[in-house]
Amino acid sequence: MAGNTPLIRIRSLSQALGVDILGKAEFLNPGGSVKDRVAMKMIDDAEFANLLKPGTNSRIFEGTVGSTGISIATLAAARYDPITI
């Protein structure tokens, strides 16, 4: 789901510096953010601890004003977990 993003060679910097400069393409995550990795880890940890069980009306509550909440909502929707932000 999130996290298996490729490394992309940054051609202009690589040429200017004479070494390969690589960037992690986090924009390819489902929510388009590096925060998708954090959100996925939080949900995975909650499931592992049996605090959250997909498909059982478990609900995620997230108090946020930022992009982490968007990432949690995106991943929760993909896993069919209800979420309240």
PDB file of C-alpha atoms in Angstrom:
ATOM      1  CA  MET A   1       0.000   0.000   0.000  1.00  0.00           C
ATOM      2  CA  ALA A   2       2.352   2.758   1.181  1.00  0.00           C
ATOM      3  CA  GLY A   3       6.091   2.718   1.407  1.00  0.00           C
ATOM      4  CA  ASN A   4       7.149   0.778  -1.665  1.00  0.00           C
ATOM      5  CA  THR A   5       8.079   3.925  -3.515  1.00  0.00           C
ATOM      6  CA  PRO A   6      10.972   3.934  -5.974  1.00  0.00           C
ATOM      7  CA  LEU A   7      14.199   5.890  -5.878  1.00  0.00           C
ATOM      8  CA  ILE A   8      14.482   8.382  -8.709  1.00  0.00           C
ATOM      9  CA  ARG A   9      17.796   9.740  -9.978  1.00  0.00           C
ATOM     10  CA  ILE A  10      17.841  13.531  -9.864  1.00  0.00           C
ATOM     11  CA  ARG A  11      19.613  14.133 -13.140  1.00  0.00           C
ATOM     12  CA  SER A  12      20.477  17.829 -12.783  1.00  0.00           C
ATOM     13  CA  LEU A  13      22.073  17.453  -9.334  1.00  0.00           C
ATOM     14  CA  SER A  14      23.801  14.217 -10.322  1.00  0.00           C
ATOM     15  CA  GLN A  15      25.371  15.875 -13.352  1.00  0.00           C
ATOM     16  CA  ALA A  16      26.325  19.041 -11.457  1.00  0.00           C
ATOM     17  CA  LEU A  17      27.999  17.138  -8.612  1.00  0.00           C
ATOM     18  CA  GLY A  18      29.392  14.206 -10.565  1.00  0.00           C
ATOM     19  CA  VAL A  19      27.725  11.639  -8.306  1.00  0.00           C
ATOM     20  CA  ASP A  20      24.353   9.918  -8.347  1.00  0.00           C
ATOM     21  CA  ILE A  21      21.801  11.813  -6.272  1.00  0.00           C
ATOM     22  CA  LEU A  22      18.637   9.833  -5.602  1.00  0.00           C
ATOM     23  CA  GLY A  23      15.309  10.967  -4.200  1.00  0.00           C
ATOM     24  CA  LYS A  24      12.599   8.778  -2.686  1.00  0.00           C
ATOM     25  CA  ALA A  25       9.379   9.224  -4.676  1.00  0.00           C
ATOM     26  CA  GLU A  26       7.028   9.518  -1.695  1.00  0.00           C
ATOM     27  CA  PHE A  27       4.513  11.388  -3.861  1.00  0.00           C
ATOM     28  CA  LEU A  28       3.635   7.959  -5.312  1.00  0.00           C
ATOM     29  CA  ASN A  29       2.147   6.810  -1.990  1.00  0.00           C
ATOM     30  CA  PRO A  30      -1.670   6.433  -1.990  1.00  0.00           C
ATOM     31  CA  GLY A  31      -2.198   9.825  -0.327  1.00  0.00           C
ATOM     32  CA  GLY A  32       0.726  11.444  -2.115  1.00  0.00           C
ATOM     33  CA  SER A  33       2.598  12.149   1.099  1.00  0.00           C
ATOM     34  CA  VAL A  34       5.525  10.905   3.161  1.00  0.00           C
ATOM     35  CA  LYS A  35       3.012  10.908   6.038  1.00  0.00           C
ATOM     36  CA  ASP A  36       1.381   7.823   4.476  1.00  0.00           C
ATOM     37  CA  ARG A  37       4.228   5.735   5.936  1.00  0.00           C
ATOM     38  CA  VAL A  38       3.560   7.123   9.433  1.00  0.00           C
ATOM     39  CA  ALA A  39      -0.174   6.545   9.105  1.00  0.00           C
ATOM     40  CA  MET A  40       0.315   2.988   7.865  1.00  0.00           C
ATOM     41  CA  LYS A  41       2.651   2.211  10.784  1.00  0.00           C
ATOM     42  CA  MET A  42       0.148   3.616  13.293  1.00  0.00           C
ATOM     43  CA  ILE A  43      -2.700   1.531  11.841  1.00  0.00           C
ATOM     44  CA  ASP A  44      -0.526  -1.594  11.583  1.00  0.00           C
ATOM     45  CA  ASP A  45       0.610  -1.215  15.207  1.00  0.00           C
ATOM     46  CA  ALA A  46      -2.991  -0.760  16.406  1.00  0.00           C
ATOM     47  CA  GLU A  47      -4.061  -3.878  14.496  1.00  0.00           C
ATOM     48  CA  PHE A  48      -1.120  -5.877  15.862  1.00  0.00           C
ATOM     49  CA  ALA A  49      -2.059  -4.865  19.412  1.00  0.00           C
ATOM     50  CA  ASN A  50      -5.700  -5.840  18.720  1.00  0.00           C
ATOM     51  CA  LEU A  51      -6.797  -2.265  19.357  1.00  0.00           C
ATOM     52  CA  LEU A  52      -8.163  -1.967  15.833  1.00  0.00           C
ATOM     53  CA  LYS A  53      -9.804  -4.768  13.894  1.00  0.00           C
ATOM     54  CA  PRO A  54     -10.689  -4.195  10.225  1.00  0.00           C
ATOM     55  CA  GLY A  55     -14.262  -5.055   9.321  1.00  0.00           C
ATOM     56  CA  THR A  56     -15.548  -5.052  12.925  1.00  0.00           C
ATOM     57  CA  ASN A  57     -16.735  -1.439  13.214  1.00  0.00           C
ATOM     58  CA  SER A  58     -13.539  -0.461  15.019  1.00  0.00           C
ATOM     59  CA  ARG A  59     -13.186   3.277  14.562  1.00  0.00           C
ATOM     60  CA  ILE A  60     -10.122   5.477  14.233  1.00  0.00           C
ATOM     61  CA  PHE A  61     -10.375   8.903  15.868  1.00  0.00           C
ATOM     62  CA  GLU A  62      -7.694  11.381  14.817  1.00  0.00           C
ATOM     63  CA  GLY A  63      -7.431  14.902  16.180  1.00  0.00           C
ATOM     64  CA  THR A  64      -5.493  16.721  13.501  1.00  0.00           C
ATOM     65  CA  VAL A  65      -5.234  19.823  11.408  1.00  0.00           C
ATOM     66  CA  GLY A  66      -2.583  18.463   9.092  1.00  0.00           C
ATOM     67  CA  SER A  67      -1.510  16.006   6.465  1.00  0.00           C
ATOM     68  CA  THR A  68      -1.136  13.063   8.861  1.00  0.00           C
ATOM     69  CA  GLY A  69      -4.918  13.026   9.277  1.00  0.00           C
ATOM     70  CA  ILE A  70      -5.392  13.005   5.524  1.00  0.00           C
ATOM     71  CA  SER A  71      -3.015  10.048   5.246  1.00  0.00           C
ATOM     72  CA  ILE A  72      -4.771   8.162   8.049  1.00  0.00           C
ATOM     73  CA  ALA A  73      -8.162   8.815   6.411  1.00  0.00           C
ATOM     74  CA  THR A  74      -6.887   7.638   3.015  1.00  0.00           C
ATOM     75  CA  LEU A  75      -5.393   4.417   4.372  1.00  0.00           C
ATOM     76  CA  ALA A  76      -8.338   3.721   6.690  1.00  0.00           C
ATOM     77  CA  ALA A  77     -10.742   4.086   3.768  1.00  0.00           C
ATOM     78  CA  ALA A  78      -8.651   1.633   1.752  1.00  0.00           C
ATOM     79  CA  ARG A  79      -8.859  -0.880   4.625  1.00  0.00           C
ATOM     80  CA  TYR A  80     -12.569  -0.273   5.276  1.00  0.00           C
ATOM     81  CA  ASP A  81     -11.994   1.107   8.769  1.00  0.00           C
ATOM     82  CA  PRO A  82     -14.346   3.937   9.810  1.00  0.00           C
ATOM     83  CA  ILE A  83     -12.494   7.137  10.732  1.00  0.00           C
ATOM     84  CA  THR A  84     -13.463  10.367  12.447  1.00  0.00           C
ATOM     85  CA  ILE A  85     -11.188  13.365  12.069  1.00  0.00           C
TER      86      ILE A  85
END
